[in-house]
Short mmCIF file of C-alpha atoms and ligand atoms in Angstrom, two decimals:
data_model
loop_
_atom_site.label_atom_id
_atom_site.label_comp_id
_atom_site.label_asym_id
_atom_site.label_seq_id
_atom_site.Cartn_x
_atom_site.Cartn_y
_atom_site.Cartn_z
CA UNK A 1345 -109.86 177.66 42.25
CA UNK A 1346 -112.06 176.75 45.21
CA UNK A 1347 -109.38 174.68 46.97
CA UNK A 1348 -106.83 177.46 46.64
CA UNK A 1349 -109.27 180.06 47.89
CA UNK A 1350 -109.93 177.94 51.00
CA UNK A 1351 -106.41 176.68 51.67
CA UNK A 1352 -104.33 179.71 50.81
CA UNK A 1353 -106.31 182.93 50.57
CA UNK A 1354 -103.12 184.97 50.39
CA UNK A 1355 -101.87 183.33 47.17
CA UNK A 1356 -105.43 183.21 45.83
CA UNK A 1357 -105.74 186.96 46.32
CA UNK A 1358 -102.43 187.63 44.56
CA UNK A 1359 -103.57 185.55 41.57
CA UNK A 1360 -106.88 187.41 41.43
CA UNK A 1361 -105.10 190.75 41.76
CA UNK A 1362 -102.73 189.81 38.94
CA UNK A 1363 -105.70 188.83 36.75
CA UNK A 1364 -107.23 192.25 37.33
CA UNK A 1365 -103.89 193.97 36.72
CA UNK A 1366 -103.28 192.08 33.46
CA UNK A 1367 -106.81 193.00 32.41
CA UNK A 1368 -106.79 196.69 33.12
CA UNK A 1369 -103.35 197.56 31.73
CA UNK A 1370 -102.02 197.63 28.19
CA UNK A 1371 -99.25 195.05 28.04
CA UNK A 1372 -96.64 195.94 25.46
CA UNK A 1373 -93.73 193.83 26.67
CA UNK A 1374 -92.63 192.28 23.38
CA UNK A 1375 -91.86 188.90 24.94
CA UNK A 1376 -95.17 188.47 26.80
CA UNK A 1377 -98.57 187.17 25.78
CA UNK A 1378 -101.84 185.81 27.20
CA UNK A 1379 -102.16 182.01 27.09
CA UNK A 1380 -105.56 180.45 26.65
CA UNK A 1381 -107.52 178.98 29.56
CA UNK A 1382 -106.90 175.55 28.02
CA UNK A 1383 -103.11 176.08 28.28
CA UNK A 1384 -103.45 177.25 31.89
CA UNK A 1385 -105.60 174.21 32.72
CA UNK A 1386 -103.03 171.83 31.24
CA UNK A 1387 -100.23 173.49 33.22
CA UNK A 1388 -102.19 173.15 36.45
CA UNK A 1389 -102.84 169.43 35.93
CA UNK A 1390 -101.70 166.25 37.70
CA UNK A 1391 -98.79 166.01 35.27
CA UNK A 1392 -97.14 168.20 37.94
CA UNK A 1393 -96.90 165.04 40.06
CA UNK A 1394 -94.76 162.90 37.81
CA UNK A 1395 -91.01 162.39 37.35
CA UNK A 1396 -89.95 161.19 33.87
CA UNK A 1397 -86.18 161.44 33.48
CA UNK A 1398 -85.27 160.14 30.04
CA UNK A 1399 -87.29 160.11 26.84
CA UNK A 1400 -90.48 158.32 25.74
CA UNK A 1401 -89.85 154.57 25.80
CA UNK A 1402 -86.54 154.99 27.67
CA UNK A 1403 -87.30 156.45 31.10
CA UNK A 1404 -85.55 156.01 34.41
CA UNK A 1405 -88.84 155.85 36.36
CA UNK A 1406 -91.85 153.56 35.96
CA UNK A 1407 -95.43 154.62 35.40
CA UNK A 1408 -94.90 156.64 32.22
CA UNK A 1409 -97.82 155.45 30.11
CA UNK A 1410 -99.46 158.88 29.97
CA UNK A 1411 -96.26 160.96 30.17
CA UNK A 1412 -94.84 159.12 27.14
CA UNK A 1413 -98.03 159.64 25.14
CA UNK A 1414 -98.09 163.32 26.11
CA UNK A 1415 -94.48 163.99 25.17
CA UNK A 1416 -94.89 162.17 21.83
CA UNK A 1417 -98.03 164.22 21.11
CA UNK A 1418 -96.21 167.50 21.82
CA UNK A 1419 -93.27 166.42 19.63
CA UNK A 1420 -95.51 165.40 16.72
CA UNK A 1421 -97.43 168.68 16.88
CA UNK A 1422 -94.20 170.72 16.90
CA UNK A 1423 -92.84 168.74 13.92
CA UNK A 1424 -96.06 169.38 11.99
CA UNK A 1425 -96.23 173.07 12.87
CA UNK A 1426 -92.64 173.90 11.92
CA UNK A 1427 -91.73 171.12 9.50
CA UNK A 1428 -88.83 169.99 11.72
CA UNK A 1429 -87.10 166.62 11.56
CA UNK A 1430 -86.45 166.20 15.29
CA UNK A 1431 -87.92 167.95 18.33
CA UNK A 1432 -87.03 168.01 22.03
CA UNK A 1433 -89.77 169.55 24.21
CA UNK A 1434 -87.97 169.20 27.55
CA UNK A 1435 -85.85 172.39 28.02
CA UNK A 1436 -87.05 174.34 31.04
CA UNK A 1437 -86.84 177.64 29.19
CA UNK A 1438 -84.95 179.54 26.48
CA UNK A 1439 -81.65 179.99 28.31
CA UNK A 1440 -81.23 176.27 29.15
CA UNK A 1441 -82.28 175.44 25.57
CA UNK A 1442 -79.50 177.63 24.18
CA UNK A 1443 -77.02 176.25 26.70
CA UNK A 1444 -77.93 172.73 25.56
CA UNK A 1445 -76.94 173.67 22.01
CA UNK A 1446 -73.56 174.96 23.24
CA UNK A 1447 -73.07 171.75 25.20
CA UNK A 1448 -73.93 169.66 22.14
CA UNK A 1449 -71.59 171.39 19.68
CA UNK A 1450 -68.85 173.30 21.52
CA UNK A 1451 -66.26 172.86 24.24
CA UNK A 1452 -65.40 175.51 26.84
CA UNK A 1453 -63.12 178.08 25.19
CA UNK A 1454 -64.54 177.50 21.69
CA UNK A 1455 -65.68 180.51 19.69
CA UNK A 1456 -69.33 181.42 19.16
CA UNK A 1457 -70.60 184.36 17.10
CA UNK A 1458 -73.87 186.15 17.87
CA UNK A 1459 -75.59 189.54 17.93
CA UNK A 1460 -74.31 191.97 20.57
CA UNK A 1461 -76.66 192.19 23.58
CA UNK A 1462 -76.79 195.97 23.40
CA UNK A 1463 -77.72 195.75 19.71
CA UNK A 1464 -80.66 193.40 20.35
CA UNK A 1465 -78.99 190.04 21.02
CA UNK A 1466 -79.80 187.83 24.00
CA UNK A 1467 -77.79 187.23 27.18
CA UNK A 1468 -77.22 183.63 26.09
CA UNK A 1469 -75.74 184.70 22.76
CA UNK A 1470 -72.40 185.10 24.54
CA UNK A 1471 -72.89 188.12 26.78
CA UNK A 1472 -70.10 188.48 29.36
CA UNK A 1473 -72.76 188.52 32.08
CA UNK A 1474 -73.92 185.02 31.08
CA UNK A 1475 -72.26 181.61 31.43
CA UNK A 1476 -72.20 181.55 27.62
CA UNK A 1477 -69.84 184.54 27.63
CA UNK A 1478 -67.75 183.28 30.55
CA UNK A 1479 -67.24 179.73 29.28
CA UNK A 1480 -66.94 180.40 25.55
CA UNK A 1481 -64.97 182.83 23.46
CA UNK A 1482 -67.88 184.97 22.35
CA UNK A 1483 -67.48 187.31 19.39
CA UNK A 1484 -70.30 189.68 18.48
CA UNK A 1485 -71.65 191.37 15.39
CA UNK A 1486 -73.39 194.73 15.64
CA UNK A 1487 -76.15 196.48 13.76
CA UNK A 1488 -75.11 198.99 11.14
CA UNK A 1489 -75.06 202.33 13.04
CA UNK A 1490 -76.52 204.22 10.06
CA UNK A 1491 -79.41 201.91 9.19
CA UNK A 1492 -80.01 200.00 12.43
CA UNK A 1493 -80.01 196.83 10.30
CA UNK A 1494 -77.97 193.64 10.39
CA UNK A 1495 -74.90 193.94 8.22
CA UNK A 1496 -74.40 190.52 6.59
CA UNK A 1497 -71.03 191.56 5.15
CA UNK A 1498 -69.78 192.29 8.68
CA UNK A 1499 -71.17 188.98 9.97
CA UNK A 1500 -69.42 187.14 7.14
CA UNK A 1501 -66.14 188.99 7.78
CA UNK A 1502 -66.22 188.16 11.50
CA UNK A 1503 -67.21 184.56 10.79
CA UNK A 1504 -64.31 184.02 8.40
CA UNK A 1505 -61.87 185.74 10.76
CA UNK A 1506 -62.92 183.94 13.96
CA UNK A 1507 -64.19 180.60 12.60
CA UNK A 1508 -66.91 180.11 15.24
CA UNK A 1509 -68.13 176.64 16.18
CA UNK A 1510 -71.65 178.08 16.42
CA UNK A 1511 -73.10 180.98 14.45
CA UNK A 1512 -76.19 182.36 16.18
CA UNK A 1513 -79.00 184.09 14.32
CA UNK A 1514 -81.74 185.49 16.52
CA UNK A 1515 -82.51 188.34 18.86
CA UNK A 1516 -84.66 189.76 21.61
CA UNK A 1517 -84.92 193.30 20.30
CA UNK A 1518 -84.43 193.47 16.53
CA UNK A 1519 -87.48 194.83 14.71
CA UNK A 1520 -86.74 193.25 11.35
CA UNK A 1521 -86.89 189.85 9.69
CA UNK A 1522 -83.80 187.67 9.38
CA UNK A 1523 -82.31 186.36 6.14
CA UNK A 1524 -81.72 182.72 7.06
CA UNK A 1525 -80.37 181.83 3.61
CA UNK A 1526 -77.56 184.37 4.08
CA UNK A 1527 -76.82 183.04 7.59
CA UNK A 1528 -76.67 179.50 6.14
CA UNK A 1529 -74.21 180.56 3.45
CA UNK A 1530 -71.99 182.22 6.06
CA UNK A 1531 -72.17 179.18 8.35
CA UNK A 1532 -71.18 176.92 5.45
CA UNK A 1533 -68.28 179.18 4.49
CA UNK A 1534 -66.80 179.14 7.99
CA UNK A 1535 -67.83 175.59 8.93
CA UNK A 1536 -70.13 176.58 11.81
CA UNK A 1537 -73.28 175.03 13.18
CA UNK A 1538 -76.12 177.47 12.46
CA UNK A 1539 -78.27 178.03 15.54
CA UNK A 1540 -81.43 180.08 15.06
CA UNK A 1541 -82.94 181.36 18.29
CA UNK A 1542 -86.47 182.16 17.16
CA UNK A 1543 -87.88 182.69 20.66
CA UNK A 1544 -89.31 186.09 19.81
CA UNK A 1545 -90.82 185.34 16.43
CA UNK A 1546 -91.70 181.62 16.65
CA UNK A 1547 -95.41 182.43 16.60
CA UNK A 1548 -94.92 184.54 13.50
CA UNK A 1549 -93.06 181.68 11.80
CA UNK A 1550 -95.84 179.27 12.85
CA UNK A 1551 -98.46 181.64 11.44
CA UNK A 1552 -96.60 182.37 8.20
CA UNK A 1553 -95.87 186.01 9.08
CA UNK A 1554 -92.08 185.61 9.24
CA UNK A 1555 -89.74 183.57 7.00
CA UNK A 1556 -89.03 180.13 8.43
CA UNK A 1557 -85.54 179.15 9.60
CA UNK A 1558 -86.25 175.64 8.28
CA UNK A 1559 -84.54 174.11 6.37
CA UNK A 1560 -81.57 176.51 6.70
CA UNK A 1561 -80.75 176.06 10.40
CA UNK A 1562 -79.00 173.06 11.90
CA UNK A 1563 -80.71 173.74 15.20
CA UNK A 1564 -83.55 176.05 16.21
CA UNK A 1565 -84.39 176.98 19.79
CA UNK A 1566 -87.49 178.77 20.95
CA UNK A 1567 -89.31 179.63 24.09
CA UNK A 1568 -92.97 178.70 23.97
CA UNK A 1569 -94.50 181.68 25.75
CA UNK A 1570 -93.85 184.68 23.50
CA UNK A 1571 -95.55 185.05 20.10
CA UNK A 1572 -96.19 181.28 20.22
CA UNK A 1573 -98.63 181.97 23.11
CA UNK A 1574 -97.97 178.84 25.15
CA UNK A 1575 -96.73 178.28 28.71
CA UNK A 1576 -93.29 179.34 29.93
CA UNK A 1577 -90.99 176.67 28.50
CA UNK A 1578 -88.89 175.93 25.44
CA UNK A 1579 -88.32 173.48 22.63
CA UNK A 1580 -85.35 172.62 20.44
CA UNK A 1581 -85.89 171.60 16.83
CA UNK A 1582 -83.09 170.17 14.71
CA UNK A 1583 -82.01 168.10 11.78
CA UNK A 1584 -82.16 164.34 12.40
CA UNK A 1585 -78.35 164.06 12.26
CA UNK A 1586 -78.13 166.25 15.38
CA UNK A 1587 -80.94 164.51 17.30
CA UNK A 1588 -78.71 162.40 19.55
CA UNK A 1589 -76.36 165.26 20.41
CA UNK A 1590 -79.25 167.58 21.32
CA UNK A 1591 -81.17 165.00 23.36
CA UNK A 1592 -78.03 164.01 25.30
CA UNK A 1593 -77.23 167.66 26.00
CA UNK A 1594 -80.70 168.37 27.42
CA UNK A 1595 -80.86 165.16 29.46
CA UNK A 1596 -78.65 164.13 31.17
CA UNK A 1597 -76.32 166.96 30.12
CA UNK A 1598 -78.16 169.85 31.73
CA UNK A 1599 -81.44 168.79 33.22
CA UNK A 1600 -83.16 166.12 35.25
CA UNK A 1601 -86.82 165.30 34.75
CA UNK A 1602 -88.89 167.34 32.31
CA UNK A 1603 -91.73 169.49 33.61
CA UNK A 1604 -94.56 167.31 32.31
CA UNK A 1605 -97.34 169.76 33.12
CA UNK A 1606 -95.52 172.36 31.04
CA UNK A 1607 -95.23 169.78 28.25
CA UNK A 1608 -99.02 169.42 28.46
CA UNK A 1609 -99.42 173.20 28.12
CA UNK A 1610 -96.96 173.26 25.20
CA UNK A 1611 -98.92 170.49 23.44
CA UNK A 1612 -102.15 172.48 23.82
CA UNK A 1613 -100.52 175.70 22.56
CA UNK A 1614 -99.05 173.89 19.54
CA UNK A 1615 -102.49 172.54 18.62
CA UNK A 1616 -103.86 176.09 18.90
CA UNK A 1617 -101.07 177.36 16.66
CA UNK A 1618 -101.95 174.71 14.06
CA UNK A 1619 -105.46 176.17 13.68
CA UNK A 1620 -106.16 178.52 10.75
CA UNK A 1621 -107.07 181.39 13.12
CA UNK A 1622 -103.50 181.44 14.41
CA UNK A 1623 -102.35 182.57 10.95
CA UNK A 1624 -104.71 185.52 11.30
CA UNK A 1625 -103.32 186.23 14.77
CA UNK A 1626 -99.74 186.28 13.44
CA UNK A 1627 -100.70 188.55 10.56
CA UNK A 1628 -102.55 190.97 12.84
CA UNK A 1629 -99.66 191.05 15.34
CA UNK A 1630 -97.38 192.40 12.60
CA UNK A 1631 -100.10 194.69 11.22
CA UNK A 1632 -100.63 196.19 14.68
CA UNK A 1633 -96.89 196.62 15.22
CA UNK A 1634 -96.60 198.46 11.92
CA UNK A 1635 -99.60 200.65 12.71
CA UNK A 1636 -98.18 201.50 16.13
CA UNK A 1637 -94.76 202.17 14.59
CA UNK A 1638 -96.33 204.57 12.10
CA UNK A 1639 -98.37 206.38 14.75
CA UNK A 1640 -95.33 206.75 17.02
CA UNK A 1641 -93.10 207.94 14.18
CA UNK A 1642 -95.72 210.55 13.31
CA UNK A 1643 -95.34 211.83 16.90
CA UNK A 1644 -91.59 212.21 16.59
CA UNK A 1645 -90.47 208.96 18.19
CA UNK A 1646 -87.22 207.68 16.72
CA UNK A 1647 -87.66 203.99 15.86
CA UNK A 1648 -84.45 202.02 15.41
CA UNK A 1649 -84.26 200.93 11.74
CA UNK A 1650 -87.17 203.28 10.97
CA UNK A 1651 -89.99 200.87 11.78
CA UNK A 1652 -90.72 197.17 12.11
CA UNK A 1653 -91.61 194.13 10.08
CA UNK A 1654 -92.15 191.79 13.01
CA UNK A 1655 -93.96 192.13 16.36
CA UNK A 1656 -91.63 194.58 18.11
CA UNK A 1657 -90.23 198.09 18.07
CA UNK A 1658 -87.14 199.58 19.61
CA UNK A 1659 -87.25 203.31 20.31
CA UNK A 1660 -84.25 205.56 20.87
CA UNK A 1661 -85.51 208.30 23.20
CA UNK A 1662 -82.48 210.60 22.94
CA UNK A 1663 -84.45 213.13 20.87
CA UNK A 1664 -87.25 213.15 23.48
CA UNK A 1665 -84.91 214.20 26.28
CA UNK A 1666 -85.90 211.38 28.63
CA UNK A 1667 -84.04 208.11 29.20
CA UNK A 1668 -85.80 204.76 28.90
CA UNK A 1669 -86.14 203.89 32.58
CA UNK A 1670 -87.97 206.97 33.92
CA UNK A 1671 -90.19 206.91 30.83
CA UNK A 1672 -91.06 203.22 31.36
CA UNK A 1673 -91.80 203.96 35.03
CA UNK A 1674 -94.05 206.88 34.05
CA UNK A 1675 -95.86 204.72 31.48
CA UNK A 1676 -96.47 202.08 34.13
CA UNK A 1677 -98.24 204.75 36.19
CA UNK A 1678 -100.30 205.48 33.06
CA UNK A 1679 -101.27 201.79 32.75
CA UNK A 1680 -98.95 201.05 29.83
CA UNK A 1681 -96.44 198.30 30.57
CA UNK A 1682 -93.22 197.93 28.56
CA UNK A 1683 -89.51 197.68 29.27
CA UNK A 1684 -86.54 200.02 29.07
CA UNK A 1685 -83.87 198.79 26.67
CA UNK A 1686 -80.45 199.58 25.29
CA UNK A 1687 -80.29 200.91 21.74
CA UNK A 1688 -77.53 200.42 19.13
CA UNK A 1689 -74.60 202.70 19.95
CA UNK A 1690 -75.80 202.93 23.57
CA UNK A 1691 -73.93 205.51 25.66
CA UNK A 1692 -75.67 204.83 28.99
CA UNK A 1693 -75.69 201.85 31.38
CA UNK A 1694 -77.85 198.80 30.57
CA UNK A 1695 -79.68 199.40 33.85
CA UNK A 1696 -80.55 202.97 32.82
CA UNK A 1697 -80.43 203.02 29.03
CA UNK A 1698 -81.60 205.38 26.29
CA UNK A 1699 -84.47 203.40 24.87
CA UNK A 1700 -87.58 201.32 25.29
CA UNK A 1701 -88.78 198.13 23.62
CA UNK A 1702 -92.41 197.37 22.94
CA UNK A 1703 -94.43 194.83 21.00
CA UNK A 1704 -97.92 193.76 20.04
CA UNK A 1705 -98.29 190.01 20.82
CA UNK A 1706 -100.41 190.53 23.97
CA UNK A 1707 -102.64 193.36 22.77
CA UNK A 1708 -103.32 191.47 19.52
CA UNK A 1709 -104.36 188.40 21.54
CA UNK A 1710 -106.90 190.67 23.25
CA UNK A 1711 -108.35 191.80 19.94
CA UNK A 1712 -106.86 195.30 19.78
CA UNK A 1713 -106.61 196.66 16.23
CA UNK A 1714 -105.38 199.69 14.31
CA UNK A 1715 -107.64 202.18 16.13
CA UNK A 1716 -106.28 201.05 19.51
CA UNK A 1717 -102.70 201.40 18.22
CA UNK A 1718 -103.45 205.06 17.44
CA UNK A 1719 -104.75 205.55 20.99
CA UNK A 1720 -101.68 203.91 22.50
CA UNK A 1721 -99.37 206.20 20.49
CA UNK A 1722 -101.39 209.22 21.62
CA UNK A 1723 -101.09 208.22 25.30
CA UNK A 1724 -97.38 207.45 24.97
CA UNK A 1725 -96.84 210.86 23.42
CA UNK A 1726 -98.82 212.59 26.16
CA UNK A 1727 -96.83 210.77 28.86
CA UNK A 1728 -93.53 212.21 27.55
CA UNK A 1729 -94.60 215.68 28.60
CA UNK A 1730 -95.99 214.68 32.01
CA UNK A 1731 -93.50 212.07 33.16
CA UNK A 1732 -93.22 213.56 36.63
CA UNK A 1733 -96.86 214.51 37.01
CA UNK A 1734 -98.53 211.58 38.77
CA UNK A 1735 -101.99 213.13 38.56
CA UNK A 1736 -101.81 213.47 34.78
CA UNK A 1737 -100.42 209.94 34.45
CA UNK A 1738 -103.31 208.66 36.59
CA UNK A 1739 -105.75 210.38 34.22
CA UNK A 1740 -104.22 208.46 31.31
CA UNK A 1741 -104.43 205.26 33.36
CA UNK A 1742 -108.19 205.80 33.75
CA UNK A 1743 -108.60 206.16 30.00
CA UNK A 1744 -106.44 203.07 29.46
CA UNK A 1745 -108.61 201.10 31.89
CA UNK A 1746 -111.78 202.21 30.12
CA UNK A 1747 -110.42 201.01 26.78
CA UNK A 1748 -109.22 197.71 28.29
CA UNK A 1749 -112.68 197.09 29.77
CA UNK A 1750 -114.03 196.79 26.23
CA UNK A 1751 -111.77 193.81 25.44
CA UNK A 1752 -111.88 190.40 27.06
CA UNK A 1753 -108.63 188.82 28.20
CA UNK A 1754 -107.72 185.32 26.96
CA UNK A 1755 -107.37 182.93 29.88
CA UNK A 1756 -109.04 185.27 32.36
CA UNK A 1757 -112.73 185.02 33.09
N1 DSN B 852 -86.24 188.05 28.56
C1 DSN B 852 -86.74 187.77 27.23
C2 DSN B 852 -87.17 189.02 26.53
O1 DSN B 852 -87.83 189.81 27.16
O2 DSN B 852 -86.88 189.19 25.36
C3 DSN B 852 -85.76 187.02 26.42
O3 DSN B 852 -85.39 185.89 27.10
#
């Protein structure tokens, strides 16, 4: 980074500060990860300089010899990793990827059915705050209030009643695996396109630690930066019969030129995910989540659904007498970074909810194991009783930093 250091010391310093910050804190945001240096190098390459509206072999700009080869490489790797028939690697991120699916299969006013945002769904699954909830008639299914689990009978009932054009399976805060066969059966019964948004668990699918949505889904969207451990971006995978509709929806429907440097980073990440060690990473991510869930439960934390079988946990803090936001702020002071979150049956505002969400993709990438999960649970428990005591939180932060110093950080020298 010599040129940056010379030309823009202010930005250089912020990057260095962020490297230190990411190194000395425990990052438990379920949707974050550490990309490899190779991914970062690819994203910072001269592919930033090129416009390539269109698709390989059919571009609207000349000079695509390397961009075409790159995009084809990324597509082939994604097909191999997930066993998909058709892949589009151009969506800028998860929200535009989901919007492209709506554009391909629905008209404004059509009905879509997805998981309620406050029960773990995503904004783009038809939340009123999102264009997907403003432009489409969004109907939502909830988690069962007793079990905290998806209720497939309720999903089926709503699907048959509302006949959605698109049935969405996927989440940003559901700690359990999804039954794609059941979703497929429901989609077939009501005549819907089945969209699986696997953004959160794509890396687990790639590594064999979560059932695959293929061949059940018509279309699968995913971001590339969560458990998949690539750069910030997205891909859409679909059956060949939907290839034209999806490609047209992404470009020219929603986007202009793809971000080729991101495509380069995605290609690198996909090759990394094809290696045998990625299977081990996926397995350990779940193992760590389950160890952390057990250690937190033992300390009286109330985990929605009673635990986890993926990479994330959702905790209802009502029994701890502290809402999610002040607790997340206190944990940040203690060097533990996670996010406040709504919980099923939420009675508070989304901006100041009752719970927190946490996950193990980042800490597993660093090499943390079961012993470190115990330590994290211990610190989180301690922080509950000293949320307003900055000195005590700073003491925890020192211990956190000492533990972090023992583990290298992928992508950071
Ligand atoms: N914002 C992401 C998450 O944290 O789950 C989803 O897009």
